[in-house]
Every structure is written in C-alpha cells, then in structure tokens.
PDB file of C-alpha atoms in Angstrom:
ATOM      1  CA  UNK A 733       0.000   0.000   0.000  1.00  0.00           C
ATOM      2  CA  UNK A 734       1.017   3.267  -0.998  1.00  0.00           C
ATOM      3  CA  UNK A 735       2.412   5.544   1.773  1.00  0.00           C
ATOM      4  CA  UNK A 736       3.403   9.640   1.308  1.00  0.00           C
ATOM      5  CA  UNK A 737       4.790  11.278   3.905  1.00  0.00           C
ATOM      6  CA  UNK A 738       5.720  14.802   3.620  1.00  0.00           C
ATOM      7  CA  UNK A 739       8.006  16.886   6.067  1.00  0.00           C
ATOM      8  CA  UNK A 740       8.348  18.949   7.509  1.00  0.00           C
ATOM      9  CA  UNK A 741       4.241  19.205   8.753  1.00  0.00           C
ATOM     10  CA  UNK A 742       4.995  22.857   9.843  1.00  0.00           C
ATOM     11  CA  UNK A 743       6.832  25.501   8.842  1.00  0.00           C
ATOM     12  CA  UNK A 744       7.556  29.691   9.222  1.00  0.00           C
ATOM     13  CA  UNK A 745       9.716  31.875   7.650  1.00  0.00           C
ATOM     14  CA  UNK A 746      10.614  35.321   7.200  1.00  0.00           C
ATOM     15  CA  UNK A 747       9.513  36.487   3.646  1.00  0.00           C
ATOM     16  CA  UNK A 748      11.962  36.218   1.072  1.00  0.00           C
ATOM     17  CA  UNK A 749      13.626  33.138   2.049  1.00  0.00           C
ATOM     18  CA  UNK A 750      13.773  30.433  -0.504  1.00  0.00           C
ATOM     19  CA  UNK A 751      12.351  27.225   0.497  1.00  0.00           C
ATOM     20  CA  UNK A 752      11.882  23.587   0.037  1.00  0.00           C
ATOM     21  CA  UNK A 753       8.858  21.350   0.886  1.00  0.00           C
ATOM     22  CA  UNK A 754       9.732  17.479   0.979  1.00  0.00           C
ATOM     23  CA  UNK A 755       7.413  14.479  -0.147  1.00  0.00           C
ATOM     24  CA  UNK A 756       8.519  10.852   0.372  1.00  0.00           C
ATOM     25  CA  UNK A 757       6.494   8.053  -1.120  1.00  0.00           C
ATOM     26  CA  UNK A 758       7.182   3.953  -0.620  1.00  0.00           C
ATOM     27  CA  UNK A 759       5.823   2.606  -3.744  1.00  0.00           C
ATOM     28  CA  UNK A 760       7.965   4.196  -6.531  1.00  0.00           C
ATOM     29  CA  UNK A 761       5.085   2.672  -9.409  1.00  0.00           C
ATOM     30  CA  UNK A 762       3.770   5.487  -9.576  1.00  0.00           C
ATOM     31  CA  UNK A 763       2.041   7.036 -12.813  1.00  0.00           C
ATOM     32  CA  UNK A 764       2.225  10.964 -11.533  1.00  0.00           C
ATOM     33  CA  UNK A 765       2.870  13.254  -8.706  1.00  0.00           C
ATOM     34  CA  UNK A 766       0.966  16.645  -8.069  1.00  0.00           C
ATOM     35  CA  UNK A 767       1.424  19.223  -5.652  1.00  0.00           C
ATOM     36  CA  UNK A 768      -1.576  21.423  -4.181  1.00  0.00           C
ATOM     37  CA  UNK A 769      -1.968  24.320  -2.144  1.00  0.00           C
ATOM     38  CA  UNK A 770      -5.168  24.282  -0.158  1.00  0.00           C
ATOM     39  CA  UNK A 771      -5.685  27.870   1.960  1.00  0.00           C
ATOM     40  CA  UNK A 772      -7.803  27.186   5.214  1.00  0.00           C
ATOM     41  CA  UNK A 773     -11.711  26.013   4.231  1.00  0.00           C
ATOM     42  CA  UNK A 774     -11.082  25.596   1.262  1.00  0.00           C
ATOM     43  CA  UNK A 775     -10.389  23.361  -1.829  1.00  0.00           C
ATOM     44  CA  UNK A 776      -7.307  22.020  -3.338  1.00  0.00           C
ATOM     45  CA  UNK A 777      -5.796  24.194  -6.012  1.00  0.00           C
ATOM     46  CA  UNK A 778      -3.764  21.909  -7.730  1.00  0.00           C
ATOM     47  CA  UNK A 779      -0.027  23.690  -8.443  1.00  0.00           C
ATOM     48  CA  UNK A 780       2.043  21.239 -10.423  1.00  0.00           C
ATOM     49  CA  UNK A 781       1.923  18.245 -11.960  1.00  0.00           C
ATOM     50  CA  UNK A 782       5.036  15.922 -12.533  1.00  0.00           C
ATOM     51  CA  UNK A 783       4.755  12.632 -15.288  1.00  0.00           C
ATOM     52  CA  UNK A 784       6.631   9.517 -14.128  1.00  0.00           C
ATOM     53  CA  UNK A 785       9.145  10.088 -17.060  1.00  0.00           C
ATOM     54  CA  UNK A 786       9.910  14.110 -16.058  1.00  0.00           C
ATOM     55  CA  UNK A 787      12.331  15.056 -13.356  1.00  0.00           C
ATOM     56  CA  UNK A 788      10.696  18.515 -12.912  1.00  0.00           C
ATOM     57  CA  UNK A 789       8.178  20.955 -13.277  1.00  0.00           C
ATOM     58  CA  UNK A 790       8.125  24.921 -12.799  1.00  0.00           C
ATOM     59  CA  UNK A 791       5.763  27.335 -12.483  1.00  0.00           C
ATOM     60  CA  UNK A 792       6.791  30.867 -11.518  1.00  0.00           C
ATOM     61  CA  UNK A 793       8.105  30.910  -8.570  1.00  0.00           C
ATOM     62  CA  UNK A 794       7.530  27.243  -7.906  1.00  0.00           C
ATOM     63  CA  UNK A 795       9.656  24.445  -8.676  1.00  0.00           C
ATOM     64  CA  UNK A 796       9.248  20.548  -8.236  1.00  0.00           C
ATOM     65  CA  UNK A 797      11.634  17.768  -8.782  1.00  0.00           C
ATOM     66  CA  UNK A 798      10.805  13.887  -8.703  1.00  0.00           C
ATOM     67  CA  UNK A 799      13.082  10.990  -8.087  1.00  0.00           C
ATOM     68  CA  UNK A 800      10.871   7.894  -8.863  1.00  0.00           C
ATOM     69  CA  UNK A 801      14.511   5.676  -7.657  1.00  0.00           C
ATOM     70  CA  UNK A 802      14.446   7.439  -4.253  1.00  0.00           C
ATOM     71  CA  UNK A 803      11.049   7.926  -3.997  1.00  0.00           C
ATOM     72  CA  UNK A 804      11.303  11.687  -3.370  1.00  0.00           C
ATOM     73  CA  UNK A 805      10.024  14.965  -4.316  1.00  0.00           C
ATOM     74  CA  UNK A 806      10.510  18.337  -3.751  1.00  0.00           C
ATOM     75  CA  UNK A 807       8.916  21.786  -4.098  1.00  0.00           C
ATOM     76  CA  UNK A 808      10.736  24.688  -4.179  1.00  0.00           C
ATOM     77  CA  UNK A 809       9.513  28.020  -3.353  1.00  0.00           C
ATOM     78  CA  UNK A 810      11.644  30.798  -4.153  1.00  0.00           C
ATOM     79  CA  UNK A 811      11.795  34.521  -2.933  1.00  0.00           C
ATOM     80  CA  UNK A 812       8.530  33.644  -0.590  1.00  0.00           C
ATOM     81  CA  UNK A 813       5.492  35.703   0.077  1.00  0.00           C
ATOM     82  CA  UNK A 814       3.202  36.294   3.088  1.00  0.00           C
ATOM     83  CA  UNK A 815       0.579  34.941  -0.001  1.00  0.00           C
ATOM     84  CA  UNK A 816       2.283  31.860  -0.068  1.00  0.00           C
ATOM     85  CA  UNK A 817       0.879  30.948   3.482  1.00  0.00           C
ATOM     86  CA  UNK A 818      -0.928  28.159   3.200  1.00  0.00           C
ATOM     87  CA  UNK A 819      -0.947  23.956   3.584  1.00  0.00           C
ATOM     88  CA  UNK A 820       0.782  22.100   0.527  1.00  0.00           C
ATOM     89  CA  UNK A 821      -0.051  18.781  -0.518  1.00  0.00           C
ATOM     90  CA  UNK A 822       2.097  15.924  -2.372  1.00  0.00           C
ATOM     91  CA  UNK A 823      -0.311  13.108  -4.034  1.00  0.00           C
ATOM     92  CA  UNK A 824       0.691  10.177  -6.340  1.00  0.00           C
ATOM     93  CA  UNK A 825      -1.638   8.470  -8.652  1.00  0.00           C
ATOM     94  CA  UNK A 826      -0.688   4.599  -9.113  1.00  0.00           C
ATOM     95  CA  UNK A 827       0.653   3.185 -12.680  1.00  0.00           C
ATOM     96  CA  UNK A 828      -3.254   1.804 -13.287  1.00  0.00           C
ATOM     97  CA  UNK A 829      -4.839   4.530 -12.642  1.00  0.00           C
ATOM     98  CA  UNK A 830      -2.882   7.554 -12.386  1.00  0.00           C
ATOM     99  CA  UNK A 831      -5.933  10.041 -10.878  1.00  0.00           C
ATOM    100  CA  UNK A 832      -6.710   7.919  -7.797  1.00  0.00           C
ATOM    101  CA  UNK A 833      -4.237   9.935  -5.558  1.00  0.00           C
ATOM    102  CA  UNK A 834      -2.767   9.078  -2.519  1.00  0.00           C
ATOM    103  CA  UNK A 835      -1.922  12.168  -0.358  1.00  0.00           C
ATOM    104  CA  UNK A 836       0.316  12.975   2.377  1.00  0.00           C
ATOM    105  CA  UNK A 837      -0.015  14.584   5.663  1.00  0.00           C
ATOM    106  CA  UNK A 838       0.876  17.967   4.359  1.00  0.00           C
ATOM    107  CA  UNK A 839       2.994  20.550   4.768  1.00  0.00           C
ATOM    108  CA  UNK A 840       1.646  24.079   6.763  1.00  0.00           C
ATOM    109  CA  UNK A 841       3.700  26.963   5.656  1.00  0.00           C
ATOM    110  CA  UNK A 842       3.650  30.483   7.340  1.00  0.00           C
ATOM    111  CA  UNK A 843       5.570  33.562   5.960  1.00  0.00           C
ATOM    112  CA  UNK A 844       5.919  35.973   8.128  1.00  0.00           C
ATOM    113  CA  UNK A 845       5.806  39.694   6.249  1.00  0.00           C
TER     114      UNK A 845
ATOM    115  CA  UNK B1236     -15.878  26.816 -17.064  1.00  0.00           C
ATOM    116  CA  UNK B1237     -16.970  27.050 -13.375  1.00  0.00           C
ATOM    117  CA  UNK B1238     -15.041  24.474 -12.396  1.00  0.00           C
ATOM    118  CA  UNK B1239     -16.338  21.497  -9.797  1.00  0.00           C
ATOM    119  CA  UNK B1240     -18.970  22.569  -8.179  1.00  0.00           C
ATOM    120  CA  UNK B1241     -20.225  20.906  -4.863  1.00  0.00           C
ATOM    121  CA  UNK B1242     -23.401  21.741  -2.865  1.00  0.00           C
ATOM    122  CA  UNK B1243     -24.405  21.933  -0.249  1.00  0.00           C
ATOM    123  CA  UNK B1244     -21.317  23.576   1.183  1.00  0.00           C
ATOM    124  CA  UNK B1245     -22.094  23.028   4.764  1.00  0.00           C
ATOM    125  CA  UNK B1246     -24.315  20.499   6.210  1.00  0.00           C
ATOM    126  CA  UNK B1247     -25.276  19.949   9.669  1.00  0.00           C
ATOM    127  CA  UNK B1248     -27.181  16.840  10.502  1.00  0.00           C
ATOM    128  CA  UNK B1249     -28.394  14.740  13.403  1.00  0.00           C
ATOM    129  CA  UNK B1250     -27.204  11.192  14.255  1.00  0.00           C
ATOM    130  CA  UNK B1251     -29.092   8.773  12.287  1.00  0.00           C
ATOM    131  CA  UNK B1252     -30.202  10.733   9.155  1.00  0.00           C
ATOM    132  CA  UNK B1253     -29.407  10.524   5.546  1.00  0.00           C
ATOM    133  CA  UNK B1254     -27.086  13.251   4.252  1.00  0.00           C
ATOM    134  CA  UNK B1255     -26.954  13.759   0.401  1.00  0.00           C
ATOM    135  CA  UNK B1256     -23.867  15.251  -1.041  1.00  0.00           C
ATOM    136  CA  UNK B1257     -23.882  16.536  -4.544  1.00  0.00           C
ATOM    137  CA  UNK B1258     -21.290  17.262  -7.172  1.00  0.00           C
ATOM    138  CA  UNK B1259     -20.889  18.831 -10.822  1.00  0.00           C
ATOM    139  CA  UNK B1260     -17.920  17.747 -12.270  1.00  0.00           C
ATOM    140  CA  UNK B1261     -16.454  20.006 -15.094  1.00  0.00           C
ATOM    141  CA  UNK B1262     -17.499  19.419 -18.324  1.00  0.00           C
ATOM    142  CA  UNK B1263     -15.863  17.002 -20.369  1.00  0.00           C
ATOM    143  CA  UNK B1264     -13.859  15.385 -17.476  1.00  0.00           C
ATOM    144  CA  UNK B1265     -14.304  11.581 -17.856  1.00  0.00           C
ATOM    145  CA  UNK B1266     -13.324  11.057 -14.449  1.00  0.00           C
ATOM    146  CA  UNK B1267     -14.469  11.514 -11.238  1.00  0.00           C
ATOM    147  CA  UNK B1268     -13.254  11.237  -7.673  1.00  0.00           C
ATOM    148  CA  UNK B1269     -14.545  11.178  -4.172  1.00  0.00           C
ATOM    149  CA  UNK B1270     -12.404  12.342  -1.378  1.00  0.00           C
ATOM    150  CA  UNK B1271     -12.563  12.896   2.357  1.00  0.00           C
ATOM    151  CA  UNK B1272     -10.680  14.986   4.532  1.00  0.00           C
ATOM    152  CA  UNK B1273     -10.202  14.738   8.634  1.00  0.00           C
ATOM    153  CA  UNK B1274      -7.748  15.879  10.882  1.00  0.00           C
ATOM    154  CA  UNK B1275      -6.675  12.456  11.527  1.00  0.00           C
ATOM    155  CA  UNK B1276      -6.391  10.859   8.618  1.00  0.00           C
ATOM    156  CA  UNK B1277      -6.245  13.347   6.657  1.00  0.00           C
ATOM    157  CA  UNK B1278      -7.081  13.169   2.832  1.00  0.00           C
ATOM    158  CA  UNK B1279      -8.417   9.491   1.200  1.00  0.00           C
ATOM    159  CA  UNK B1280     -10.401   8.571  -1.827  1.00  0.00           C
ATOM    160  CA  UNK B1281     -13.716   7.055  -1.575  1.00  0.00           C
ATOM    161  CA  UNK B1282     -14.492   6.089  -5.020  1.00  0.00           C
ATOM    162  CA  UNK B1283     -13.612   6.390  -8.438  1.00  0.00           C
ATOM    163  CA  UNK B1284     -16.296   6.677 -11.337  1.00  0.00           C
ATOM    164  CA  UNK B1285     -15.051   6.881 -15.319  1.00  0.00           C
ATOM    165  CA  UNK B1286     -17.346   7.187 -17.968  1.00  0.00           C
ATOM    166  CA  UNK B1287     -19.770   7.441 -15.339  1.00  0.00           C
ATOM    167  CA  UNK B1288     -19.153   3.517 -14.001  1.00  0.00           C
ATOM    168  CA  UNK B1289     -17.734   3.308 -10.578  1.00  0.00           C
ATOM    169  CA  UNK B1290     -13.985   1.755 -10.983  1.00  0.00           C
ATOM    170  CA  UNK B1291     -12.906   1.309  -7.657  1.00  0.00           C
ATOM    171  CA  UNK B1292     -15.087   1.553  -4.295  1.00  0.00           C
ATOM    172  CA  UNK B1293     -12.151   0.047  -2.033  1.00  0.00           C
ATOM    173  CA  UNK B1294     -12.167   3.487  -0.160  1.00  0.00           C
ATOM    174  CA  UNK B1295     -15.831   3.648   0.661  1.00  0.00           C
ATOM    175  CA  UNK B1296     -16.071   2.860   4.582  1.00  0.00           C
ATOM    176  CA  UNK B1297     -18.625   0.600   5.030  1.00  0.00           C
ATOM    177  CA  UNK B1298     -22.287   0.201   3.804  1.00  0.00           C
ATOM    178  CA  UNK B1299     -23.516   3.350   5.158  1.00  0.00           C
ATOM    179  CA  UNK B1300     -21.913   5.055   2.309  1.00  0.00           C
ATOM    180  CA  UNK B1301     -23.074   4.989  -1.571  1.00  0.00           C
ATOM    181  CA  UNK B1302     -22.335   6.949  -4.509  1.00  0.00           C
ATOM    182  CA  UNK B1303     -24.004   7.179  -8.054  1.00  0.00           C
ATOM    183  CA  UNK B1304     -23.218   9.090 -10.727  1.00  0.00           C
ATOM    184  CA  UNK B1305     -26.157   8.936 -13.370  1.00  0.00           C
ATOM    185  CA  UNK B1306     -24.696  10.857 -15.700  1.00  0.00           C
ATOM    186  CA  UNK B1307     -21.637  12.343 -17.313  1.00  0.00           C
ATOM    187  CA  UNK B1308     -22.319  15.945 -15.123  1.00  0.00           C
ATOM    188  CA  UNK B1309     -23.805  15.118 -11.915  1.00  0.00           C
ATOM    189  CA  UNK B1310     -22.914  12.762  -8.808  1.00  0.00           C
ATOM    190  CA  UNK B1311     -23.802  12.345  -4.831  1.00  0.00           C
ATOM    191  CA  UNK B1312     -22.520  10.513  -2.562  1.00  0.00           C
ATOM    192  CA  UNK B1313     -24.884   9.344   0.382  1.00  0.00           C
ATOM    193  CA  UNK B1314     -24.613   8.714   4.230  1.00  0.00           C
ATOM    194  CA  UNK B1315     -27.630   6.415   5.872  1.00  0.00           C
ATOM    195  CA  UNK B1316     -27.613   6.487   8.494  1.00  0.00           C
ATOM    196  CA  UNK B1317     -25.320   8.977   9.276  1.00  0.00           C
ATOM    197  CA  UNK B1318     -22.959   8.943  12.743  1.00  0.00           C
ATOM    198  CA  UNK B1319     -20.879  11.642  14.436  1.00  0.00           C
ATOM    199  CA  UNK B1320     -17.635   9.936  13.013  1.00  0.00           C
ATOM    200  CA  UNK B1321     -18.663  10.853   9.274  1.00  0.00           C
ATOM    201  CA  UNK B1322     -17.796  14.318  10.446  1.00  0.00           C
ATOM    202  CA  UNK B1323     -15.511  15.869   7.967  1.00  0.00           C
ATOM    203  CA  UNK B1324     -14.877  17.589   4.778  1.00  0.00           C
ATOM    204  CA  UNK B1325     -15.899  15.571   1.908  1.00  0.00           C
ATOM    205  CA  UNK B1326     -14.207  16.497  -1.558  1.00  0.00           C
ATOM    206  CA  UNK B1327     -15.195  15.742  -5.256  1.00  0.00           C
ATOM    207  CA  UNK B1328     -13.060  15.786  -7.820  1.00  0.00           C
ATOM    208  CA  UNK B1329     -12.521  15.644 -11.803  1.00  0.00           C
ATOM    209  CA  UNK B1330     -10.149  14.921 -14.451  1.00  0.00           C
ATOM    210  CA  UNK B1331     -10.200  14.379 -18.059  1.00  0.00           C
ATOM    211  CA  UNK B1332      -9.583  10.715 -17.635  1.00  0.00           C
ATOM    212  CA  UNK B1333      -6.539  10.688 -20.132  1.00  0.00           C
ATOM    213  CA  UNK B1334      -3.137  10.022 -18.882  1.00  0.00           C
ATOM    214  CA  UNK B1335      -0.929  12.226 -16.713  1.00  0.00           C
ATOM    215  CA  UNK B1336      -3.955  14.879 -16.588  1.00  0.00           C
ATOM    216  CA  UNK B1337      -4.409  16.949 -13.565  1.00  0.00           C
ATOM    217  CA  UNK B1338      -6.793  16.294 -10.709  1.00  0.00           C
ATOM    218  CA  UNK B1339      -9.085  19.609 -10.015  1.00  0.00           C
ATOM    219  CA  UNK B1340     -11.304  19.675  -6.880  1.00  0.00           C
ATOM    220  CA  UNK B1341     -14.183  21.336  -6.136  1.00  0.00           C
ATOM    221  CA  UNK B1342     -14.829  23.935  -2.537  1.00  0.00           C
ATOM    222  CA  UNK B1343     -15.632  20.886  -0.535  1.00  0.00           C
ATOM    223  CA  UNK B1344     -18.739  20.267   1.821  1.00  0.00           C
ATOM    224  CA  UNK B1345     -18.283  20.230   5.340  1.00  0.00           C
ATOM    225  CA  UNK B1346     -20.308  17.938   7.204  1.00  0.00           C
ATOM    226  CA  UNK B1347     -21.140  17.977  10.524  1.00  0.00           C
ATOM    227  CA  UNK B1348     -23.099  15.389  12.182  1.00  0.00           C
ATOM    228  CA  UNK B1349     -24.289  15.873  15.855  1.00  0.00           C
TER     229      UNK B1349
END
C-alpha cells in the first residue's frame, strides 16, 4: 500500500527566504505526482503536476523535482510571500490509474511579512 | 468553465439521518473522484467513477456510504444512516480521464453530524 509522507508538517519563515517542501512516497510505481496548495476552508488548487518520465516541473516561482529511484520529491519556493501561506499537498496516482491519488499529511507553511 | 462545483457547502445533521452530497464535475472530465478529509487521517479517496461507471469503491467505509453518478455531469454521494464519526470535509473531484492529466477539486462540503 502506498504511503506519502511529507516533512516537515509545519513551517515559518521570514519572507523572502527560498524554500523547500519534501514528499517521500514507498511505492515508486507510480504514474504521476501533483502538488496542491489548499488555503484554510477551502479546496485544493492543484499547483504542479510531474509525469513519471519528467524530473521537474516549474511554475513561476515554484519548482518541483521527482526521483521515482528514491522515492522523493521536492517543491521549491523561491523569494517567498506572506501569499504563499498556506498547507501544501504531495499526491501520487498509481501506474493503473494515475488520478486515484494518494496524499500525504501535508505541509503548513507560514511567511511571516 | 466554473469548475467542480459541490453543494451543499455546509451540512449539519443529526445522528441517524441521511445526508446527500452533490457534485458537478467540469465538463468534459471523464473522471471523477470522491475524497474525504479529517484531521486524523487526513485526505483518502472514496471512489472512483469513469465514464460514469464506478472503478474502484475500495475506499468507501462501510455500507452506510453509496455513490451514483447517473450521468456524465452530476454525482452524490450518500450517508444512511449517518454517525458523528462521518464528520468531515468531503471532496469531489474531476479529471479528463486521459493520462498524466491533472486532478481539479471542487470547494468541498463540510459535514457535521451531531
């Protein structure tokens, strides 16, 4: 059975600082990854989504890697904004079915202006 | 397009009656997800419908819970009876159904059973 765990599950910073959100995942058949933001009571906004056969995404000011071999992936948020406050989500969608995600614990960010 | 579109968005309920969750999905998505969010367990699928046929139920907790989708642009997802523990956010969402496409979710309902 799939397992994500993402860490740290809280974090605050100082605005501007760069910084990097880890996801970990046991079964490394996996079909996709995708990170969310979801901002308190309310939905998932999904941010990025990573293929099995890419290493990375980007998106403005947000980056994410994957290592299938590891079983890793990161998200890097650069120059960060009290905006960016918010919980992000890893999820990985199996090699049948790559849609029916498996999510991890989350990560809560705070920038601090 | 609107996007996914749940109602109601809040629900409060007493022990023992049926609660009726509805989604929209967006139009043209082939696939369609059920999710649930807690504190404790955070987020897990409940079921998985393509083309409108449900795929995989493995997440659904036990009998109390069903879901239909009738057609390609309308779904619920029922609780009878319903118990405090079913407390919790309850997500639907949709994706085109073709590979490596993007999972987009709707507000979510929050239910809250007493």
């Amino acid at each position: 059975k799939q397992e994500v765990t993402q860490i740290p599950a809280a974090l605050s910073v100082p605005e501007g600082e760069n910084l990097v959100l880890n996801c970990s995942f046991t079964d490394s058949a996996i079909y996709n990854l995708q990170w969310f933001r979801q901002d308190p009571g309310k939905g998932l906004t999904s941010l990025l989504l990573i293929q099995s056969s890419q290493r990375e995404q980007t998106s403005g000011r947000l980056n994410a890697s994957l290592d299938k071999s590891s079983g890793r992936s990161t998200l890097y948020i650069a120059a960060s904004q009290p905006g960016d406050s918010a919980t992000y989500l890893c999820a990985v969608g199996p090699i049948n079915a790559g849609n029916m995600l498996t999510f991890g614990g989350g990560t809560r960010l705070m920038v601090k202006p | 397009d609107a996007g996914v579109i749940q109602s109601p968005r809040h629900e409060v309920t007493e022990m023992g009656q049926e609660v009726t969750l509805r989604c929209k999905p967006i139009s043209g998505h082939n696939s369609l997800f059920w999710y649930r969010q807690t504190m404790m367990r955070g987020l897990e699928l409940l079921i998985y419908f393509n083309n409108n046929v449900p795929i995989d139920d493995s997440g659904m907790p036990e009998d109390r819970f069903s879901a239909k989708m009738p057609n390609a642009s309308f779904s619920t997802l029922k609780i009878q009876p319903s118990e405090p523990r079913d407390s919790a956010v309850y997500f639907c969402a949709s994706s085109p159904g073709h590979a490596n496409t993007e999972a987009f979710f709707g507000q979510g309902t929050r239910l809250t059973v007493v």
